Every structure is written in structure tokens, then in C-alpha cells.
mmCIF file of C-alpha atoms in Angstrom:
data_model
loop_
_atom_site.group_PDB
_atom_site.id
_atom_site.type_symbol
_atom_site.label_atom_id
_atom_site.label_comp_id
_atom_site.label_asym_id
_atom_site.label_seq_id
_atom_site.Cartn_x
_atom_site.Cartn_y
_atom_site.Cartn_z
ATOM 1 C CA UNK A 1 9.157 4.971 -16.091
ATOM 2 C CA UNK A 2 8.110 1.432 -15.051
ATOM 3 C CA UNK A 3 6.056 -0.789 -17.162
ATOM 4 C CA UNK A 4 4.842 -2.492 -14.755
ATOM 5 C CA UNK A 5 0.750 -2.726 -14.359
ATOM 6 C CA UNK A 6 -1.364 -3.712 -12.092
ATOM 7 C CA UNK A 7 -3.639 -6.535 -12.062
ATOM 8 C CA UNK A 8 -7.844 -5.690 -12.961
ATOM 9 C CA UNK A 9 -10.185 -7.468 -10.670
ATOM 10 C CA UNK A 10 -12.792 -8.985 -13.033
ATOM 11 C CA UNK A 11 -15.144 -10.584 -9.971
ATOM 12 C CA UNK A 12 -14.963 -10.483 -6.491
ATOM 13 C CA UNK A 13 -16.615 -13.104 -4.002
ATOM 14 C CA UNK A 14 -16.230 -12.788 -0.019
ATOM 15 C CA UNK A 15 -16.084 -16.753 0.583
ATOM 16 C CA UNK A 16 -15.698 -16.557 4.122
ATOM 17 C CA UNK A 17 -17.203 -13.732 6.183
ATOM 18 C CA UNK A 18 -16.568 -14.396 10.000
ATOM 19 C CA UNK A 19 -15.610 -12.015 12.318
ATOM 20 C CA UNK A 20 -12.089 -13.433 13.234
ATOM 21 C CA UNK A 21 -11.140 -14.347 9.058
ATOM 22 C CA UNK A 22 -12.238 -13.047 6.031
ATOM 23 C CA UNK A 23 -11.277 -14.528 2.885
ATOM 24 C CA UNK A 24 -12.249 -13.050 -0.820
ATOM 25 C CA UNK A 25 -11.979 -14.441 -4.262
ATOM 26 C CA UNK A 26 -10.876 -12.675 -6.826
ATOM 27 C CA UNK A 27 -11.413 -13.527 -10.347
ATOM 28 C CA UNK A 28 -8.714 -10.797 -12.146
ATOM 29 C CA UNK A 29 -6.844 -10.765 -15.501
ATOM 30 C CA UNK A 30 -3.202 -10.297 -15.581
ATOM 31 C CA UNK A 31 -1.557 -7.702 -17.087
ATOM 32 C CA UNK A 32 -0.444 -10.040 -19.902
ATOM 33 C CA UNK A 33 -3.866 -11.294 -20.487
ATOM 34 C CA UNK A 34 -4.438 -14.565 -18.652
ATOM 35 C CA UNK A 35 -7.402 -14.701 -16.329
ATOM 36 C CA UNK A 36 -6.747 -16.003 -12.863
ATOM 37 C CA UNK A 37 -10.411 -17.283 -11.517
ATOM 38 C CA UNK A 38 -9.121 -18.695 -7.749
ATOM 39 C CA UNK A 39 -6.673 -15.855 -6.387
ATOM 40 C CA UNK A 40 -7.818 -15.575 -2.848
ATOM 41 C CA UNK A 41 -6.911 -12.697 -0.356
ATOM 42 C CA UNK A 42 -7.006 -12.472 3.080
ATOM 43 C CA UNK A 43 -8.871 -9.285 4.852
ATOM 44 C CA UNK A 44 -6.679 -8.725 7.281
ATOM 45 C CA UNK A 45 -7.517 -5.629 9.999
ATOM 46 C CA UNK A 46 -4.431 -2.944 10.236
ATOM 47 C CA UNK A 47 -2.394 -3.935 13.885
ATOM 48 C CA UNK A 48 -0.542 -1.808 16.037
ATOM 49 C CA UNK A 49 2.514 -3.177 17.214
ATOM 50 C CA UNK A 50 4.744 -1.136 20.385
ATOM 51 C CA UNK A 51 8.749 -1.285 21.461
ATOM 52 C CA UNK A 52 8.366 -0.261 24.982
ATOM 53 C CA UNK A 53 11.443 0.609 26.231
ATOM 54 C CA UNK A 54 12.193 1.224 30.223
ATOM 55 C CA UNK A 55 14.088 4.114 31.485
ATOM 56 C CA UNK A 56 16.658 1.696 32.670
ATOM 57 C CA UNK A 57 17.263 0.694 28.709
ATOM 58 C CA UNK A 58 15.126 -2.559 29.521
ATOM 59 C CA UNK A 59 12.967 -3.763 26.210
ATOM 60 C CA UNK A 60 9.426 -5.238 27.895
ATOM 61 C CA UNK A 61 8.767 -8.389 25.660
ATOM 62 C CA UNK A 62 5.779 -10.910 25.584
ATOM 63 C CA UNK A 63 6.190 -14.699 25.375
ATOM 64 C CA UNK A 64 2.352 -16.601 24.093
ATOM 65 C CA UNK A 65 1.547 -19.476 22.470
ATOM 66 C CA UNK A 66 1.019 -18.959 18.825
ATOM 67 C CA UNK A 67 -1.487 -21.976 17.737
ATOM 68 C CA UNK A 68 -1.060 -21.314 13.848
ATOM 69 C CA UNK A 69 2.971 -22.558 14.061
ATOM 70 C CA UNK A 70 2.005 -24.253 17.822
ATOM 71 C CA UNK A 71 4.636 -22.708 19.519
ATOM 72 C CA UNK A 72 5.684 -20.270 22.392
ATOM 73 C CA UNK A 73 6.967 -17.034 20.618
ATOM 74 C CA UNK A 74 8.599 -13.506 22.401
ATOM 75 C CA UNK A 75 7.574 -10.650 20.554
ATOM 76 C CA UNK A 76 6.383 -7.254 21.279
ATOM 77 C CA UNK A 77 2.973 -5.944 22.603
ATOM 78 C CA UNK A 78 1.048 -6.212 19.575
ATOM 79 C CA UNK A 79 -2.772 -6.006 18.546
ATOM 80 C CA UNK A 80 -5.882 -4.902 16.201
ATOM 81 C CA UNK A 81 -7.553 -1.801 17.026
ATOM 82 C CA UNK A 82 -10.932 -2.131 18.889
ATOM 83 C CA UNK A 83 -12.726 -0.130 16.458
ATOM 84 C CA UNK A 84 -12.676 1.562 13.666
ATOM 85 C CA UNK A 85 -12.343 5.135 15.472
ATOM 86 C CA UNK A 86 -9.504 4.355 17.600
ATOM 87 C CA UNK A 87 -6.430 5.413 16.496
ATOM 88 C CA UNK A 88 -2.657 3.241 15.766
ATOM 89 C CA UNK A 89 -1.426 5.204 19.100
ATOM 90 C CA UNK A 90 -4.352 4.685 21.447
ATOM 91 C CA UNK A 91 -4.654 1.142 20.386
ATOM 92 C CA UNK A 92 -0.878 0.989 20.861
ATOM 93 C CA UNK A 93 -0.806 2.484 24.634
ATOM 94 C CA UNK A 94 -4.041 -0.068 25.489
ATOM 95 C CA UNK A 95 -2.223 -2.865 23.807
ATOM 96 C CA UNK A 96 0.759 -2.511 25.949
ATOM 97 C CA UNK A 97 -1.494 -1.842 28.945
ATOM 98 C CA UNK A 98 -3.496 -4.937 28.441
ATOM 99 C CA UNK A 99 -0.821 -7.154 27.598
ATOM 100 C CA UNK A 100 1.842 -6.164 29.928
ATOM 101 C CA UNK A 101 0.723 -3.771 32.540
ATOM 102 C CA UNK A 102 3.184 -1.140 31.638
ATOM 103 C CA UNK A 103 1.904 2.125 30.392
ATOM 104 C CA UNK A 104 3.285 5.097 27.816
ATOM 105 C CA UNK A 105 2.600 8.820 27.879
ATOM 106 C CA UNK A 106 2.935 9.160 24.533
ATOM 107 C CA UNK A 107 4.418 6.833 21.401
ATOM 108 C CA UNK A 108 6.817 7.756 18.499
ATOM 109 C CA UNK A 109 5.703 6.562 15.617
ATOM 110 C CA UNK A 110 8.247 4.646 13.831
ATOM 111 C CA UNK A 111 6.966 3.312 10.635
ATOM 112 C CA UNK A 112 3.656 1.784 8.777
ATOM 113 C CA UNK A 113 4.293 -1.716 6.932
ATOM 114 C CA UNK A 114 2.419 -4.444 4.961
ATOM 115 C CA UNK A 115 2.715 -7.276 6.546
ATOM 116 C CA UNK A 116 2.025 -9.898 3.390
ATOM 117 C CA UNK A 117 0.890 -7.729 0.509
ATOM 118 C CA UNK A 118 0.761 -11.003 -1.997
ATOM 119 C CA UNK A 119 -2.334 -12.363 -0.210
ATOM 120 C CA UNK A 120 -2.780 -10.159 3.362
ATOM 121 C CA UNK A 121 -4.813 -6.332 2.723
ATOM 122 C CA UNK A 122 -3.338 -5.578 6.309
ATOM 123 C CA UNK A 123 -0.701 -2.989 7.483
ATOM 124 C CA UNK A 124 1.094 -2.631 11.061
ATOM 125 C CA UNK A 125 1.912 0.609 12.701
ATOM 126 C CA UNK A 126 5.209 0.463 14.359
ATOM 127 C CA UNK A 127 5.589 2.865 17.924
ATOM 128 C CA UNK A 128 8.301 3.129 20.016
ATOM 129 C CA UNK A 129 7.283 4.523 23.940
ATOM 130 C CA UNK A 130 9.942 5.202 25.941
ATOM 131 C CA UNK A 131 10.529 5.163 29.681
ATOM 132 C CA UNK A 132 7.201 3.314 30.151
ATOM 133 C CA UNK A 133 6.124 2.587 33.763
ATOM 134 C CA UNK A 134 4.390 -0.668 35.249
ATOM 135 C CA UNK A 135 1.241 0.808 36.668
ATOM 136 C CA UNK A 136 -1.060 -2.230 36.944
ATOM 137 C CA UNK A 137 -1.443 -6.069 35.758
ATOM 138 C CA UNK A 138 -2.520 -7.612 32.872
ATOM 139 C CA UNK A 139 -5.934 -7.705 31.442
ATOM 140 C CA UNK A 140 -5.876 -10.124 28.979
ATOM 141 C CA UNK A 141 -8.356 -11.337 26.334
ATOM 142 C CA UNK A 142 -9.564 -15.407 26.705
ATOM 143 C CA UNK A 143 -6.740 -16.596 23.935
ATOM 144 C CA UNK A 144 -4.223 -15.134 25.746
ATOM 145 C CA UNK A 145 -1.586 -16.099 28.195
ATOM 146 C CA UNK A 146 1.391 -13.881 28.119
ATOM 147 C CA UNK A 147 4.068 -13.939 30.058
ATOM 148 C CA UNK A 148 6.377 -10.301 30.391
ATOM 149 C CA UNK A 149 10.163 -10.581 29.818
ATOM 150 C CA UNK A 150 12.495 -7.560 30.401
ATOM 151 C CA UNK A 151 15.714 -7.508 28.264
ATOM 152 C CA UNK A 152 18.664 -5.178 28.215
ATOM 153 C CA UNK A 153 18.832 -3.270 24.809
ATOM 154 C CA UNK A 154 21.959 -3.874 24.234
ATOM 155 C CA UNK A 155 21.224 -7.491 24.148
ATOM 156 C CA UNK A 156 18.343 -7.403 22.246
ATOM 157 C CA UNK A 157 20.377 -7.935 18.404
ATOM 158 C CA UNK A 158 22.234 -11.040 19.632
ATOM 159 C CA UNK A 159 18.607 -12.574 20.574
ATOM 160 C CA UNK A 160 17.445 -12.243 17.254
ATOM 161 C CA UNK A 161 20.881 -14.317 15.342
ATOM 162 C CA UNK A 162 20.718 -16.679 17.836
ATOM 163 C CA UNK A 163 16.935 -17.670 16.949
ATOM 164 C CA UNK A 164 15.068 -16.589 20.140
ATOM 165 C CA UNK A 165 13.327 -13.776 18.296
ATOM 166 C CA UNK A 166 11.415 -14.889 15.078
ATOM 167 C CA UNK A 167 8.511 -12.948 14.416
ATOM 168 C CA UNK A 168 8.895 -10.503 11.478
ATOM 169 C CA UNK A 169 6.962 -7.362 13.024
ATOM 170 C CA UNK A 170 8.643 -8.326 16.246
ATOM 171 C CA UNK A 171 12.153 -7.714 14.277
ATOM 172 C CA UNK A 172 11.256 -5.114 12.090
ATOM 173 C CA UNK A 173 10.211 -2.614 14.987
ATOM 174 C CA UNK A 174 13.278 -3.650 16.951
ATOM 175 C CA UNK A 175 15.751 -3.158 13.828
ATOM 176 C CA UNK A 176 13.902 0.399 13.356
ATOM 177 C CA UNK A 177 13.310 1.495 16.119
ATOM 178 C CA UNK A 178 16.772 0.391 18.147
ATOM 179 C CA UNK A 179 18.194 3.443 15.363
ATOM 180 C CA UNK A 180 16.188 6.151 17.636
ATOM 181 C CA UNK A 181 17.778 4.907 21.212
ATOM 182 C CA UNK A 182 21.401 4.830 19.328
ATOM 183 C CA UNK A 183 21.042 8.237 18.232
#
């Protein structure tokens, strides 16, 4: 049986309370004793994150500017949900809608994640939708540019040691859900 304990919150502050960050303080004792009075945590909203895969084994990437590292990243259709109703599916077929044009049926789920438990309260919700279909354009929000990249499956691993992948959702939804296409 593990020993280990978790920590008691003592006081709680929300020290930022804006619609795009929320940041709380927590004052919270240890499990050895000591009192912590600045350990701040992110409230993060839960994102849904797609591998849309076409039925000629093509994986339909995004490429956007990411201003917290201020640089141009290829990842996969990701977003938040639009409210708190909508479920990690339906905000993971309009996410790949909106960002890319293409369009699923229906999406497999392939896992739920933290994303930075140490500081972040958010999870993502992995999918994988096969043989989706460009149907229409993009309809993108006003931070986003996004440009659509098709890449062969089989060349999706060799993207990722060679550095052109980066993002850790990005590669944990490929490395999890590439295991359902092999099968």
C-alpha cells in the first residue's frame, strides 16, 4: 500500500479571473508538515484533440503560430469545448471542421490525459476519425491562421525524431492512436 498522501489545501484565492486564464492560489500544507502559502495553479478548460486520418492513409495536420514559444508548430486539430454541454466528440468533429474543413462521421476515442497535472487542472480527450472527407473550408476563430498539411502515415514517426513534430498532445495521440491503424 503506498504511503504516499496528498497535499490539504488550507486557503484558496482565484488571483486572476479572466475568461481566457485563470490562475488560483493555494495556501496548502504538505504532507510532512510545511505550509506552502504561494503554490499557484492554472484552471485550465478540458481540450479535445482529433487524428484524422484519410481513407488514402493520409494524416490531415495543422501548421499555426503559437505566440507563447513564437513559433509556427504542426499539430493536430485541437480545441476547448464551446460549452459546458457539448461533449469531447462533438467538440472534436467541430474542431476538425473549423480548423481544417474535413469532417468525421463518428470518432474513436483513444484516450483521456492530463496535460500538466503539477500546476494545469486540465485534461485532453484523444479521438481518432477515420476516412474523414473535405466537405467545406475553414472557419476559423480571429487568433487563428492555420494552414492544412496531408502526410502519409507511414511517414508520420520519422517526422516526429527528426524534430518537425513537437507538441506533446500532438505526439501522444499519434503514438496511440497509429496502434489502431497497425492493427
Amino acid at each position: 500500500m503506498s504511503k504516499l498522501q496528498k497535499w490539504q489545501i488550507l486557503k484558496s484565492n482565484m488571483v486572476l479571473n479572466h475568461q481566457w486564464c485563470q490562475v488560483r492560489q493555494d495556501e496548502i500544507q504538505l504532507p510532512s508538515g510545511q505550509i506552502i502559502d504561494d503554490y499557484f495553479v492554472n484552471i485550465r478548460p478540458d481540450i479535445v484533440l482529433v487524428l484524422p486520418i484519410t481513407a488514402s492513409r493520409e494524416v490531415v495536420f495543422v501548421r499555426q503560430y503559437r505566440h507563447g514559444i513564437e513559433k509556427i508548430l504542426m499539430e493536430l486539430p485541437a480545441g476547448r469545448f464551446d460549452s459546458n454541454t457539448e461533449s469531447a466528440a462533438d467538440a472534436g468533429i467541430r474542431e476538425l471542421r473549423e480548423e481544417t474543413g474535413y469532417v468525421a462521421e463518428n470518432l474513436t476515442k483513444i484516450a483521456t490525459l492530463y496535460d500538466n497535472p503539477s500546476k494545469d487542472t486540465n485534461q485532453i480527450h484523444l479521438f481518432l476519425a477515420e476516412n474523414v472527407v473535405k466537405l467545406g473550408e475553414q472557419n476559423l476563430d480571429i487568433t487563428e491562421e492555420i494552414e492544412v498539411i496531408l502526410i502519409p502515415v507511414e511517414s508520420v514517426l520519422e517526422k516526429i525524431t527528426q524534430g518537425e513534430i513537437l507538441v506533446v498532445g500532438t505526439i501522444a495521440a499519434l503514438l496511440l492512436g497509429l496502434q489502431f491503424l497497425i492493427e
